[in-house]
Every structure is written in structure tokens, then in C-alpha cells.
mmCIF file of C-alpha atoms and ligand atoms in Angstrom:
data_model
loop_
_atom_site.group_PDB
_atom_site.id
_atom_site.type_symbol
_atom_site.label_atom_id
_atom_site.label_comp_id
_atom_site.label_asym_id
_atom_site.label_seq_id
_atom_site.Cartn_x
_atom_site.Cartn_y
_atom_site.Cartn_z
ATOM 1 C CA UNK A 1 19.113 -36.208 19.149
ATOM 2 C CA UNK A 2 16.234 -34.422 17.728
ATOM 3 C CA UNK A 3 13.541 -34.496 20.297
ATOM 4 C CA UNK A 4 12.047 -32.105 22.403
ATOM 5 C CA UNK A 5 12.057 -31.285 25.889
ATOM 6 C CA UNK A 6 7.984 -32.931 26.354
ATOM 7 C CA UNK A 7 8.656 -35.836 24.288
ATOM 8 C CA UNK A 8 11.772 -36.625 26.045
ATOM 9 C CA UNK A 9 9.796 -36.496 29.398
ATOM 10 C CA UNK A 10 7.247 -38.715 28.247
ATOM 11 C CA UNK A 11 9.678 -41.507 26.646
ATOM 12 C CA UNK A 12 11.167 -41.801 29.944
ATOM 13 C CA UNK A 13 8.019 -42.002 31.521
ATOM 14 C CA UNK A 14 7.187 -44.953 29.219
ATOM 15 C CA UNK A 15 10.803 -46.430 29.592
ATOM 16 C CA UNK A 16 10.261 -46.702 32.920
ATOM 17 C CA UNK A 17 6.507 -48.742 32.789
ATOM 18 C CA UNK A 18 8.174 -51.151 30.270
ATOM 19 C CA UNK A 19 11.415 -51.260 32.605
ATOM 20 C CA UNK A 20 8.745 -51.778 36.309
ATOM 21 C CA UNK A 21 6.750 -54.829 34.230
ATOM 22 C CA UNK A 22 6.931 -57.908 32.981
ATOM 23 C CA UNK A 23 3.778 -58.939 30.777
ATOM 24 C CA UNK A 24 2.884 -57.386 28.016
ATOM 25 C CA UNK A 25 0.615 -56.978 24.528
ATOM 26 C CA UNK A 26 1.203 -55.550 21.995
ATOM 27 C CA UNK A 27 -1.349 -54.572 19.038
ATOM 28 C CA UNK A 28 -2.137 -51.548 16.682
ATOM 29 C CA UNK A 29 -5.044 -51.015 14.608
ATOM 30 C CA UNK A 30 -7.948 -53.125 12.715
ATOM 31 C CA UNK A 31 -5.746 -54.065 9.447
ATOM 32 C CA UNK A 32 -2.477 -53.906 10.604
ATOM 33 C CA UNK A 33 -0.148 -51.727 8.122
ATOM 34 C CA UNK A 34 3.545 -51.187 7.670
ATOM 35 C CA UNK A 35 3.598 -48.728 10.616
ATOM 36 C CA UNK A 36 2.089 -50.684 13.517
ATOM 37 C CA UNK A 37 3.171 -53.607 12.566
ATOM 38 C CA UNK A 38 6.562 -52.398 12.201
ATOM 39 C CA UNK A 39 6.289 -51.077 16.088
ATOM 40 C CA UNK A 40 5.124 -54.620 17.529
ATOM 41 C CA UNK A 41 7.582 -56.532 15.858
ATOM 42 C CA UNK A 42 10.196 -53.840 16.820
ATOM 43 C CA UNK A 43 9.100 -53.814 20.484
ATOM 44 C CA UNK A 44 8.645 -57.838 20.271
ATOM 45 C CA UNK A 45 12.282 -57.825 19.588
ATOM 46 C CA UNK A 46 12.866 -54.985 22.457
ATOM 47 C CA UNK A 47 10.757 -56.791 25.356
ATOM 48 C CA UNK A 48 12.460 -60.202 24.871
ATOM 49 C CA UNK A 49 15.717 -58.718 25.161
ATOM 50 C CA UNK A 50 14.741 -57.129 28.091
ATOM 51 C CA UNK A 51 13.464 -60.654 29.425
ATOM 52 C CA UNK A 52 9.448 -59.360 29.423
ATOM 53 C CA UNK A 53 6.590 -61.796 28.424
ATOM 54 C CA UNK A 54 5.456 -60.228 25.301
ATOM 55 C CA UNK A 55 2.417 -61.100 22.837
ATOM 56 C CA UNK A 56 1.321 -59.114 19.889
ATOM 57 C CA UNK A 57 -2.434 -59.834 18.911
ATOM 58 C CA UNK A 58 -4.153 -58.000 16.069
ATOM 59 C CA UNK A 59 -7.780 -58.256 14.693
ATOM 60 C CA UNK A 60 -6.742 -60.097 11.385
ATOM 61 C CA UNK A 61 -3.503 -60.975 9.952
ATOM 62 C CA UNK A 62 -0.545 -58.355 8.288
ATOM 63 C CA UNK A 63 0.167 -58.659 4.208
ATOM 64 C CA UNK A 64 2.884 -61.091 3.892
ATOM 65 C CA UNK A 65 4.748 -58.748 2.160
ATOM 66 C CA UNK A 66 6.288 -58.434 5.997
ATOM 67 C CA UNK A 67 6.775 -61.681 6.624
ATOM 68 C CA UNK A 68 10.268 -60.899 6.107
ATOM 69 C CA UNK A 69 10.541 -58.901 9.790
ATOM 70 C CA UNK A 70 11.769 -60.680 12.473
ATOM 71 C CA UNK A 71 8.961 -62.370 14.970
ATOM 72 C CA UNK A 72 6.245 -61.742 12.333
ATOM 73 C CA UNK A 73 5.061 -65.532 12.648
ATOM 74 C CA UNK A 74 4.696 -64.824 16.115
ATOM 75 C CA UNK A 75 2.001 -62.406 15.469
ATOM 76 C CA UNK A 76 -1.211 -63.782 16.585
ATOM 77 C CA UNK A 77 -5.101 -62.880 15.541
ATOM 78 C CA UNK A 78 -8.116 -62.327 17.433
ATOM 79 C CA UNK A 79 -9.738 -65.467 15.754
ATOM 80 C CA UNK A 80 -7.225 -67.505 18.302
ATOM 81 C CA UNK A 81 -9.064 -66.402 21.031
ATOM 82 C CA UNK A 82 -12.373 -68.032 22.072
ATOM 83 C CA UNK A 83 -13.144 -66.122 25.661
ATOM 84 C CA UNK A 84 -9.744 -67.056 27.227
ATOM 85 C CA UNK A 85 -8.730 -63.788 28.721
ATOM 86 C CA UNK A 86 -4.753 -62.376 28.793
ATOM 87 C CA UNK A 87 -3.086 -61.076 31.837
ATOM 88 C CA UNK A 88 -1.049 -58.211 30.626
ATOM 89 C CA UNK A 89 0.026 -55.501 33.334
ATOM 90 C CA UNK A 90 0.472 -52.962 30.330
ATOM 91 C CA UNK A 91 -0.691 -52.883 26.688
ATOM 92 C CA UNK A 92 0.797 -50.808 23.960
ATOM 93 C CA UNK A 93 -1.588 -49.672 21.651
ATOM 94 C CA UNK A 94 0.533 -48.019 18.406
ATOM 95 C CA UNK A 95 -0.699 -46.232 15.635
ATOM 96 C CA UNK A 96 -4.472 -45.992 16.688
ATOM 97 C CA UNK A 97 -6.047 -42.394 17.025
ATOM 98 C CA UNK A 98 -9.176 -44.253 19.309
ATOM 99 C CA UNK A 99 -9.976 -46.997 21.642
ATOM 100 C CA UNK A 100 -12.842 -48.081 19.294
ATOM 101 C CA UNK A 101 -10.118 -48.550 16.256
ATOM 102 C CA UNK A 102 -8.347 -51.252 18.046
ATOM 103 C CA UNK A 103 -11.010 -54.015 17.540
ATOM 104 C CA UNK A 104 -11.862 -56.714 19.666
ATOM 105 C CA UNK A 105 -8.114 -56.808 21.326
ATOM 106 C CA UNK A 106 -9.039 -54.957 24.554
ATOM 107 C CA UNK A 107 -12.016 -57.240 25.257
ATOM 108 C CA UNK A 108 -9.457 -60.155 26.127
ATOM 109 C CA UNK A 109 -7.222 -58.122 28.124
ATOM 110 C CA UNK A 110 -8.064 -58.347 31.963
ATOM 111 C CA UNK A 111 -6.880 -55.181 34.100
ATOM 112 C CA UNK A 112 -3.966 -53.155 32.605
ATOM 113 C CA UNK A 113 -2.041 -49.971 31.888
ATOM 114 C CA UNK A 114 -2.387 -48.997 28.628
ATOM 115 C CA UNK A 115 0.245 -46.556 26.645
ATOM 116 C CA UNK A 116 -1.063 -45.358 23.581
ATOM 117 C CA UNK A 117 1.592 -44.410 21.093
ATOM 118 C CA UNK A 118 0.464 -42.664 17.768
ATOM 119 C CA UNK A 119 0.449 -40.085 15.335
ATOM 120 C CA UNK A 120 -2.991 -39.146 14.370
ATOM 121 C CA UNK A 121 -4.826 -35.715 14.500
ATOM 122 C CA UNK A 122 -7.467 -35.842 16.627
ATOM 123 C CA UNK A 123 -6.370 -38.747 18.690
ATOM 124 C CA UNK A 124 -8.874 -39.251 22.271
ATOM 125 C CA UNK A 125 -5.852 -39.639 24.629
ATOM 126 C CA UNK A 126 -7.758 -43.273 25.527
ATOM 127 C CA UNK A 127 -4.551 -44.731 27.294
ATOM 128 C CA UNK A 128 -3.463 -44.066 30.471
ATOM 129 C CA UNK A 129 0.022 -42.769 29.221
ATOM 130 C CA UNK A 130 -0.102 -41.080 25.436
ATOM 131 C CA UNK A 131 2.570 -40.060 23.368
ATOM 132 C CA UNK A 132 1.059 -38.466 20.156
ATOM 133 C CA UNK A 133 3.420 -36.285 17.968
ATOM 134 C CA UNK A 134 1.206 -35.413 15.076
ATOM 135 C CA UNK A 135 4.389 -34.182 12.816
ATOM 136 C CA UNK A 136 6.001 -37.122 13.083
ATOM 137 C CA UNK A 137 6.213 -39.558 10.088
ATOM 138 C CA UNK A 138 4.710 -42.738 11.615
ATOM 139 C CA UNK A 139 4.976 -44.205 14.702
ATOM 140 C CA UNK A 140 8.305 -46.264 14.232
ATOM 141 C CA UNK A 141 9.882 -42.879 13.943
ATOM 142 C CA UNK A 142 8.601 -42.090 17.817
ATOM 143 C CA UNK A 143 9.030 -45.727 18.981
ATOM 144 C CA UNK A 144 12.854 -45.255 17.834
ATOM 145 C CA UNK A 145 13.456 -42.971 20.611
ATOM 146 C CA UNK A 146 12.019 -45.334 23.411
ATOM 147 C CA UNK A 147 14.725 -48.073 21.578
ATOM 148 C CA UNK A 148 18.198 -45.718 21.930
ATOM 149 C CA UNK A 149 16.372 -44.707 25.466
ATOM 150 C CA UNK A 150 16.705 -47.953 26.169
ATOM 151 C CA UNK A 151 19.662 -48.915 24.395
ATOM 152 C CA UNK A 152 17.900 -51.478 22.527
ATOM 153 C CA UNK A 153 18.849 -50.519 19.053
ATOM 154 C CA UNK A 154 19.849 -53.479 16.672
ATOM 155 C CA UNK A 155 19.585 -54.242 12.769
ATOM 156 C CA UNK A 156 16.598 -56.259 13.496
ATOM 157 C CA UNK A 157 14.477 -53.590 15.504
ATOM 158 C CA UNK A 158 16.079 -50.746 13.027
ATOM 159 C CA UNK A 159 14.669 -53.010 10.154
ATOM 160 C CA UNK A 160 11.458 -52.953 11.464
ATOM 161 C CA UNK A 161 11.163 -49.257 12.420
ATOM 162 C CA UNK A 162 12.663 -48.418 8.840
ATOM 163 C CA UNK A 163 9.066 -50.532 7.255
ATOM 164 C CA UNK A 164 7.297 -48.106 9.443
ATOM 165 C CA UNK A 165 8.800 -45.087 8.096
ATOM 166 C CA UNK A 166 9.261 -46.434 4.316
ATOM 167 C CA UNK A 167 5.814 -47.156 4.626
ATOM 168 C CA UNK A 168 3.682 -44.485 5.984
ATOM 169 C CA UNK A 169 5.746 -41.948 3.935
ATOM 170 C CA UNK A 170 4.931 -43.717 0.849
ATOM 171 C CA UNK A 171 8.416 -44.559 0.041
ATOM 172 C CA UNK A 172 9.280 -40.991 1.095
ATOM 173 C CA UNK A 173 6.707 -39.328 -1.577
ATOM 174 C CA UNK A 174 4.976 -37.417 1.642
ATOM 175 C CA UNK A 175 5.070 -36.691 5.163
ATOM 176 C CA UNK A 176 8.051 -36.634 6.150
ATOM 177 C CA UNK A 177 10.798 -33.651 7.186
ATOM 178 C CA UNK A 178 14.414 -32.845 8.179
ATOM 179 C CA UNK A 179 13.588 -35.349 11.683
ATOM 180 C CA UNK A 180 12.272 -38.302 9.893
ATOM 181 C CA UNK A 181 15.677 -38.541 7.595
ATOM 182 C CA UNK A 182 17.467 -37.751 11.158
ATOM 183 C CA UNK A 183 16.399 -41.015 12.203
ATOM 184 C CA UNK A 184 16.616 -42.907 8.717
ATOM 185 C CA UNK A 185 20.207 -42.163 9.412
ATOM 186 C CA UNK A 186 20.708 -43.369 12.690
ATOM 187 C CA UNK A 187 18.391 -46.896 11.617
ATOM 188 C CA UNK A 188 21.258 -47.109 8.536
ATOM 189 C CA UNK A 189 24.393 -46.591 10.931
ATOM 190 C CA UNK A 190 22.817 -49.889 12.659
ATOM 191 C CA UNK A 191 23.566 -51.697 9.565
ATOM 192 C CA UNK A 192 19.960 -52.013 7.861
ATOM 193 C CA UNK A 193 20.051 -52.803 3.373
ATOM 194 C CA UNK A 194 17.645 -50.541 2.301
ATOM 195 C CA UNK A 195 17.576 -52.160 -1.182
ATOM 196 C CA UNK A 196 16.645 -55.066 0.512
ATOM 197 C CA UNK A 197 13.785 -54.135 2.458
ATOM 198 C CA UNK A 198 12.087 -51.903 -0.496
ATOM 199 C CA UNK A 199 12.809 -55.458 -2.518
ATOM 200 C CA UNK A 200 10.791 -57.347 0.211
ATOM 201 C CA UNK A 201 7.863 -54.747 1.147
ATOM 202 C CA UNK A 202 7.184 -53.520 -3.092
ATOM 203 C CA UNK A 203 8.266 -56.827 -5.376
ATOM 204 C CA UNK A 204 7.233 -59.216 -3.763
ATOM 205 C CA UNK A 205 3.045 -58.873 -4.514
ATOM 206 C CA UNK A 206 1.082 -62.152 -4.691
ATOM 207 C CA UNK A 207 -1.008 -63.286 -8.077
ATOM 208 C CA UNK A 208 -4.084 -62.735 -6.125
ATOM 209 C CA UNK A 209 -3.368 -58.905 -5.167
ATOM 210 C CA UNK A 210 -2.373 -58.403 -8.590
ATOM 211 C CA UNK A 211 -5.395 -59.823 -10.201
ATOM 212 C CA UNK A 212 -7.233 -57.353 -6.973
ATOM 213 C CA UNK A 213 -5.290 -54.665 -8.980
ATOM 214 C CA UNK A 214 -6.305 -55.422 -12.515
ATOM 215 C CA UNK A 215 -10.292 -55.836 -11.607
ATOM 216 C CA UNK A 216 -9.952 -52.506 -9.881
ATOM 217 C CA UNK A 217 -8.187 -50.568 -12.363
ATOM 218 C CA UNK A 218 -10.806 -52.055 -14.789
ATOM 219 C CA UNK A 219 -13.357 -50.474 -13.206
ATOM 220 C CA UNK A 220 -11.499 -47.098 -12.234
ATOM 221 C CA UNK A 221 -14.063 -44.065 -12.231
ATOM 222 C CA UNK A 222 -13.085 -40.595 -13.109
ATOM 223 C CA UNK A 223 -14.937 -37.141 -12.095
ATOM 224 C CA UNK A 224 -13.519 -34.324 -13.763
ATOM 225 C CA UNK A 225 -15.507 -31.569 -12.166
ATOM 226 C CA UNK A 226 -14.480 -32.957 -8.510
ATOM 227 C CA UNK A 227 -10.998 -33.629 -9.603
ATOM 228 C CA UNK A 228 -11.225 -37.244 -8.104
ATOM 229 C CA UNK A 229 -10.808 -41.063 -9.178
ATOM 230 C CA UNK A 230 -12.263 -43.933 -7.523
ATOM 231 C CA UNK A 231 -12.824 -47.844 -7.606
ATOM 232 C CA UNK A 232 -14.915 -50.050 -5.989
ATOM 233 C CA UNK A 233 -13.710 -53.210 -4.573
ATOM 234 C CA UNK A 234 -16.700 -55.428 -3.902
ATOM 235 C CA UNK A 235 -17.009 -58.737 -1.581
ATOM 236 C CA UNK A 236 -17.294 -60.610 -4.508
ATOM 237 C CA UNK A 237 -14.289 -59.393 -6.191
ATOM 238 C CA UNK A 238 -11.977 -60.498 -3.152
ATOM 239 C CA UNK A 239 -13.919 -63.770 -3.430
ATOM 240 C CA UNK A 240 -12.842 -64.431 -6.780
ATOM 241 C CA UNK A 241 -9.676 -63.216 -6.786
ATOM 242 C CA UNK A 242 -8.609 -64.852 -3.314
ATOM 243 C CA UNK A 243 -6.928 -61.576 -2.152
ATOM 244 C CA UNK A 244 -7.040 -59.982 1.258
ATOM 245 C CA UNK A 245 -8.097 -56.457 2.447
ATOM 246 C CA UNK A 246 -4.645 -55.831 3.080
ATOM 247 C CA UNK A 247 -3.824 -56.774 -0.543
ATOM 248 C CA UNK A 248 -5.838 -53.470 -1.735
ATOM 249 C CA UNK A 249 -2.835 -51.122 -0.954
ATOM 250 C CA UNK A 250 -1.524 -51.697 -3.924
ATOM 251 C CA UNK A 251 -4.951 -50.637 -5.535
ATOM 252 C CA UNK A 252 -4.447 -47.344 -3.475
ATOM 253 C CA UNK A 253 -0.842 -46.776 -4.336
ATOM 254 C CA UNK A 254 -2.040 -47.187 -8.347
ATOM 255 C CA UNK A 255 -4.588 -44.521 -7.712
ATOM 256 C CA UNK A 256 -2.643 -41.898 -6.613
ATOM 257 C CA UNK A 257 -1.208 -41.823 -9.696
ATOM 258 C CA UNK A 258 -4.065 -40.938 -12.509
ATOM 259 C CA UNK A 259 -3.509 -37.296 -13.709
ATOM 260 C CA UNK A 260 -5.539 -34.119 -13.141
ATOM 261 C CA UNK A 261 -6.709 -35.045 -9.514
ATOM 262 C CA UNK A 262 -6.942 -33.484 -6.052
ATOM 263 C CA UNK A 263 -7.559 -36.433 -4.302
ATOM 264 C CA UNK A 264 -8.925 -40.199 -4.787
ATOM 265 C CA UNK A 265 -10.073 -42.590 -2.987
ATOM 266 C CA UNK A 266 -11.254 -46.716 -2.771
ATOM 267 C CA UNK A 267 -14.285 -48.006 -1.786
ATOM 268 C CA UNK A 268 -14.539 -51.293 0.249
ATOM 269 C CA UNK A 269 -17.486 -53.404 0.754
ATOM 270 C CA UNK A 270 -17.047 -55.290 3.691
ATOM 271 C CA UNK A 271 -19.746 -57.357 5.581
ATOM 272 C CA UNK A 272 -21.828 -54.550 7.180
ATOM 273 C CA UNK A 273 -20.082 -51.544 6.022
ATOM 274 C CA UNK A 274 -18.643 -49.840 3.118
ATOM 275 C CA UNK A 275 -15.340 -48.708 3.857
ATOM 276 C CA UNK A 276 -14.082 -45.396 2.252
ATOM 277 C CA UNK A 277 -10.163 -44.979 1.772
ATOM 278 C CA UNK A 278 -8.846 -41.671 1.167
ATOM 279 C CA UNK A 279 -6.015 -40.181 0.314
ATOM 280 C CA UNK A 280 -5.079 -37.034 -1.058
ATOM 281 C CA UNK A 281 -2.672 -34.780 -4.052
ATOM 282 C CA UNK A 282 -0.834 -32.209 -3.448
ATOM 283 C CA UNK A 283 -2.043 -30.141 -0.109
ATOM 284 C CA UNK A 284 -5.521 -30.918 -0.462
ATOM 285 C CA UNK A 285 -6.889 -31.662 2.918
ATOM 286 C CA UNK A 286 -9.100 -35.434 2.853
ATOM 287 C CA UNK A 287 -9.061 -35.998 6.805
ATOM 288 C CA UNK A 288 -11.681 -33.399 6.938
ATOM 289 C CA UNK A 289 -13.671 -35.105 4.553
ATOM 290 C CA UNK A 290 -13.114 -38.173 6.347
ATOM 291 C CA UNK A 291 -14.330 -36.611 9.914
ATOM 292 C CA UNK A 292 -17.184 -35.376 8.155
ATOM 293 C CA UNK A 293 -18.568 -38.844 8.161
ATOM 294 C CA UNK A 294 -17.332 -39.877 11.342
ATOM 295 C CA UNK A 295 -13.790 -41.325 10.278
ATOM 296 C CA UNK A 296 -10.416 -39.504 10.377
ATOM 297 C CA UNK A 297 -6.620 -39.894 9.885
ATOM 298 C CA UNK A 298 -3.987 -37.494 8.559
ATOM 299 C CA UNK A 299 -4.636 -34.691 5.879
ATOM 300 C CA UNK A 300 -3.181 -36.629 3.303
ATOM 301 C CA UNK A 301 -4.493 -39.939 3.918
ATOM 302 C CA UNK A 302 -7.847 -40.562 5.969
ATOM 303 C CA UNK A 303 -10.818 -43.177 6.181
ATOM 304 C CA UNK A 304 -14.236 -43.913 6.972
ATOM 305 C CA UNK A 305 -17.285 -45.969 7.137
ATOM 306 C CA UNK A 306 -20.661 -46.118 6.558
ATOM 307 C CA UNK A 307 -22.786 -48.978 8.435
ATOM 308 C CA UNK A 308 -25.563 -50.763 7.030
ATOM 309 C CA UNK A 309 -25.568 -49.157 3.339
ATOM 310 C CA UNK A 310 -25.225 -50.656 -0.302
ATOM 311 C CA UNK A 311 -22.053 -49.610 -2.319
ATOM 312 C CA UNK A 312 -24.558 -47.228 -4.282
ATOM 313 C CA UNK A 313 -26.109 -45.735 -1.112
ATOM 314 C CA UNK A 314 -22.881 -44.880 0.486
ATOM 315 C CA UNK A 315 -21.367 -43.288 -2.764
ATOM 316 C CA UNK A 316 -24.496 -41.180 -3.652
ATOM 317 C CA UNK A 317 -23.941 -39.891 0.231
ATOM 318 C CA UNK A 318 -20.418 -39.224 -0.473
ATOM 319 C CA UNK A 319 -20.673 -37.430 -3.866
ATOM 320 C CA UNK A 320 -23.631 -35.140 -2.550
ATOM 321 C CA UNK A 321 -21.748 -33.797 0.307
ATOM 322 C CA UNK A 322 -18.668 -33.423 -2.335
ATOM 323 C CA UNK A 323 -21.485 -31.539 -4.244
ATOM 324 C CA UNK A 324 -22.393 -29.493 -1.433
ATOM 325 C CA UNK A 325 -19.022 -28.628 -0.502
ATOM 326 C CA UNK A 326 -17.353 -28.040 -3.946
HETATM 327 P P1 5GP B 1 -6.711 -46.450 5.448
HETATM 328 O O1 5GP B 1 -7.404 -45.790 4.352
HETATM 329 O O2 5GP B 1 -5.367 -46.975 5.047
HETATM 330 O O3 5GP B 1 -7.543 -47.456 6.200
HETATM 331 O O4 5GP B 1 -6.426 -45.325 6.527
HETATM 332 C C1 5GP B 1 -5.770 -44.122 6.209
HETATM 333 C C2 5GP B 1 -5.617 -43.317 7.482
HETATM 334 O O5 5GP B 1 -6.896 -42.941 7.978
HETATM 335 C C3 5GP B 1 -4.964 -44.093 8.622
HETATM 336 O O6 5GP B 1 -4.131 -43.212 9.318
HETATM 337 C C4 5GP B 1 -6.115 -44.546 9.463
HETATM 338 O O7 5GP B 1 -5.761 -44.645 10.811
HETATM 339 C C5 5GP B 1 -7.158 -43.469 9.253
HETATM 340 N N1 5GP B 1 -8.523 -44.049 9.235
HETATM 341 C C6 5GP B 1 -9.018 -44.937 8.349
HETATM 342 N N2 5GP B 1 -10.293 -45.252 8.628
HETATM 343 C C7 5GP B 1 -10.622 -44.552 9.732
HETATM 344 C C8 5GP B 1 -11.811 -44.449 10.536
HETATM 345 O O8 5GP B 1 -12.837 -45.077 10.269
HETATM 346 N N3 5GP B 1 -11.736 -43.623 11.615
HETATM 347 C C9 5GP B 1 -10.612 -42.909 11.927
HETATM 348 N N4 5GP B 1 -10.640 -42.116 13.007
HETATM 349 N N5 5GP B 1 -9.487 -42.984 11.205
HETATM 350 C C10 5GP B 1 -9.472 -43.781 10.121
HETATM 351 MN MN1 MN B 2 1.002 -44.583 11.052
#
């Protein structure tokens, strides 16, 4: 099994909360992707068979696109809770390099342990057990070991970790290594249809993240001196279209493709920020771009914010330190 002596220590040291307690929640970051969703609904499935009480609340809602995965209608939102508090003895937090990235979720939860699974550089330790592996693909990859540790393993949970890997390695374009294909092979022994899954997750878009796609390709920007492309997806635009945030990953996927860049990235407006997503070509490094202004993620794909600016504010910050740096 390829894991190491300290990760081994530490999955038995989580396998043995989950195995003392019965109540738990689940959640993962502000915008739930492929990865930590993938990890609730794989531990959803886990817990119950175990005979645990199990929620998974998240600050908004995952793309449909997953609504394939088994228990995803059983994901609930913060929006369902008006003050009512939740009596979890542990939370797992997946795929979340800070406390502050989580949302809302912790302000419901009343006393509990919190294990704090993830993958990021620079994560703050914030749980009071954490198991970060920075060179691992994505989270489901780690969370598989706690599953064979506890001999949880079906085609259900194996679905669900195999969204988290598909996922976060771009359908295996990046990140990834000898490990991450280690476990791909174990989650296909269990019986999971690739085809199947790549079917559900990348053809199965709705008109409105489509028509998201054609406004922002529209309106694609090109730099040649900094070697980067960008759009800008404005309030308006997801007014009008009737797509979600989560809906712009296609818009990110499309701009990793346009030639003769090092990296690109999509700007957000949101209600009092301006969300930057970036992600990079080749081995140029955007998480220290990202940290720069207070975000952070993984050298090939990293965010941040800026509070309280204008679209045209926030970009004329960004492309002076570019400037400066270049
Ligand atoms: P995305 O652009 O898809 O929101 O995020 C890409 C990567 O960067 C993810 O791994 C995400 O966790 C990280 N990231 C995005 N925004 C932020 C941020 O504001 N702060 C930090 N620390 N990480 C971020
Ligand atoms: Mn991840």
C-alpha cells in the first residue's frame, strides 16, 4: 500500500476518533468542488455503514454535475440554518487549507473535535487532528486510505473518491504521480465505470453554464507581454444567464487552453469582493501570486480576493504588481 510510515500513524489515529463517536459533520470549503465534495459523500456513505449520525453542510450548494454520487441530495446548505445549533462530537473539515475558508459552518457547530484533512501548501493546522500531504492529488486520494483502514471500500465510496481525483487532476492533465494511479487502480478493482463517471461530471453542462461560457469567452482578454488571458464574469452576467458560481469551471477549464500563455486566470464579481481564480501552464508558479494578495492554493491552481473594490480597481492592482514583478 503506498503510504508512509507518518501518514499511516495518523490514519489510525483518525480511524480510531471516527470508530470512539457517533455524531458527526461533515463539510469542505466555500464552493464545494469535485474534491470535497467527493470526500463527504464518500465518508457519508462510510459513517452510515458504520451506524454514525452523519450530516454534511456546506456554505452553498455543489454543481449538479454530481448529482449523480450517492447521498448528494442529502447535502445540506448553510441557508437551512437560522441559529439552530448542531451537536457534533467531531467535524471533518476536507480540502480547506484555513479555518476562515470553511464559511459560516463552524458557527453552528457547538463543542467538537475537529480533523482537518487536506492538501494545500500552507495549510494553518486549525483542527485538532490534521492530515495534510501536500503531494497528494486531492483529498479523496488521502481519504481512500482511512476507507481500506477501515474496510469500508465499496463501488459507491470508490465512485466518489475517483470524482475527487478525476477532478482536481483535471482529468489527469496535472498533479498527479506514480501514487495517485496506485489508488485509481485499487478504486477500479472495486468495480467503478470510468466512462461513466467522466460522462456524468464533463457532458452533462446545463444551458445556463454554457451561455456563462459563451459571454465569457466573448469577452476573453489577452496580454502578450505577461503571457496571460483573462475574463471577467460580472454579477450581472450570472443574472442574465441564470448560472451559478460553480457553473464558471467550465469558463476556467476553456481558459487554460488559449495558446502562448504562462498562466490565466478569471475574475469574479461577487457581492463585496472580486474574486481572482488562478491557475497556471506549464511549471509556472500562481500560488505565490495568489499569497501575495492574501489568498493561496497549489502552484498550479490558486485564488484570491479583494474586499470592497470595483472589477477595474482590483485588476489595475493585479496587473501593477504583475508589472512590478515581471
Ligand atoms: P479556485 O480558483 O477554484 O477557487 O481555487 C483554486 C485553488 O486555490 C483551490 O485549491 C483553493 O482552495 C485555493 N484558493 C482559492 N481562493 C483562495 C483564497 O482566497 N485563499 C486561499 N488560501 N486559497 C484559495
Ligand atoms: Mn483538493
Amino acid at each position: 500500500m503506498p503510504i508512509s510510515g507518518n501518514d499511516r500513524k495518523v490514519v489510525t489515529k483518525i480511524c480510531n476518533i471516527i470508530k470512539k463517536h457517533k455524531n458527526f459533520l461533515l463539510t469542505t470549503h466555500q464552493v464545494p468542488d469535485g474534491d470535497g465534495l467527493g470526500c463527504e459523500l464518500a465518508f457519508l456513505r462510510i459513517l452510515k455503514r458504520l451506524g454514525k449520525n452523519v450530516f454534511i453542510i456546506n456554505e452553498v450548494a455543489s454543481s449538479q454535475v454530481y448529482s449523480f454520487l450517492p447521498g448528494y441530495s442529502e447535502v445540506q446548505v448553510a441557508a437551512m440554518y437560522k441559529g439552530e445549533k448542531i451537536n457534533a462530537d467531531v467535524t471533518i473539515v476536507f480540502d480547506c487549507s484555513a479555518k476562515q475558508r470553511i464559511g459560516r459552518i463552524l458557527s453552528f457547530v457547538g463543542e467538537t473535535k475537529i480533523i482537518n484533512i487536506d492538501h494545500h501548501y500552507g495549510n494553518t493546522f486549525f483542527g485538532d487532528i490534521n492530515w495534510v500531504s501536500e503531494t497528494r492529488s486531492s483529498v479523496g486520494e488521502m481519504c481512500f486510505f482511512i476507507a481500506k483502514h477501515l474496510d469500508c471500500l465499496d463501488k459507491g465510496i470508490a465512485e466518489c473518491f475517483y470524482v475527487s481525483i478525476l477532478t482536481d487532476t483535471g482529468s489527469f492533465k496535472h498533479n498527479f504521480n506514480v501514487e495517485t494511479i496506485s489508488v485509481v487502480a485499487e478504486l477500479l478493482k472495486v468495480g467503478i465505470d470510468p466512462e461513466k463517471i467522466a460522462d456524468n461530471v464533463y457532458h452533462n453542462n446545463s444551458i445556463a453554464a454554457l451561455n456563462l461560457l459563451g459571454h465569457a469567452l466573448v469577452n476573453l482578454q489577452y496580454a502578450p507581454d505577461l503571457r496571460t488571458a483573462w475574463t471577467v464574469l460580472r454579477k450581472c452576467t450570472f443574472e442574465k444567464t441564470k448560472a451559478t458560481e460553480q457553473d464558471s469551471e467550465l469558463v476556467i477549464d476553456m481558459l487554460q487552453t488559449v495558446e502562448k500563455t504562462d498562466f490565466v486566470f478569471l475574475v469574479r464579481e461577487r457581492n463585496n469582493e472580486i474574486k481572482f481564480s488562478l491557475r497556471s501552464r506549464k511549471s509556472f508558479n500562481v500560488r505565490k501570486i495568489a499569497e501575495h494578495f492574501g489568498g493561496g492554493g497549489h502552484d498550479s491552481a490558486s485564488g484570491f480576493s479583494i474586499k470592497n473594490a470595483s472589477i477595474n480597481s482590483a485588476l489595475e492592482k493585479f496587473f501593477r504588481y504583475l508589472k512590478e514583478r515581471s
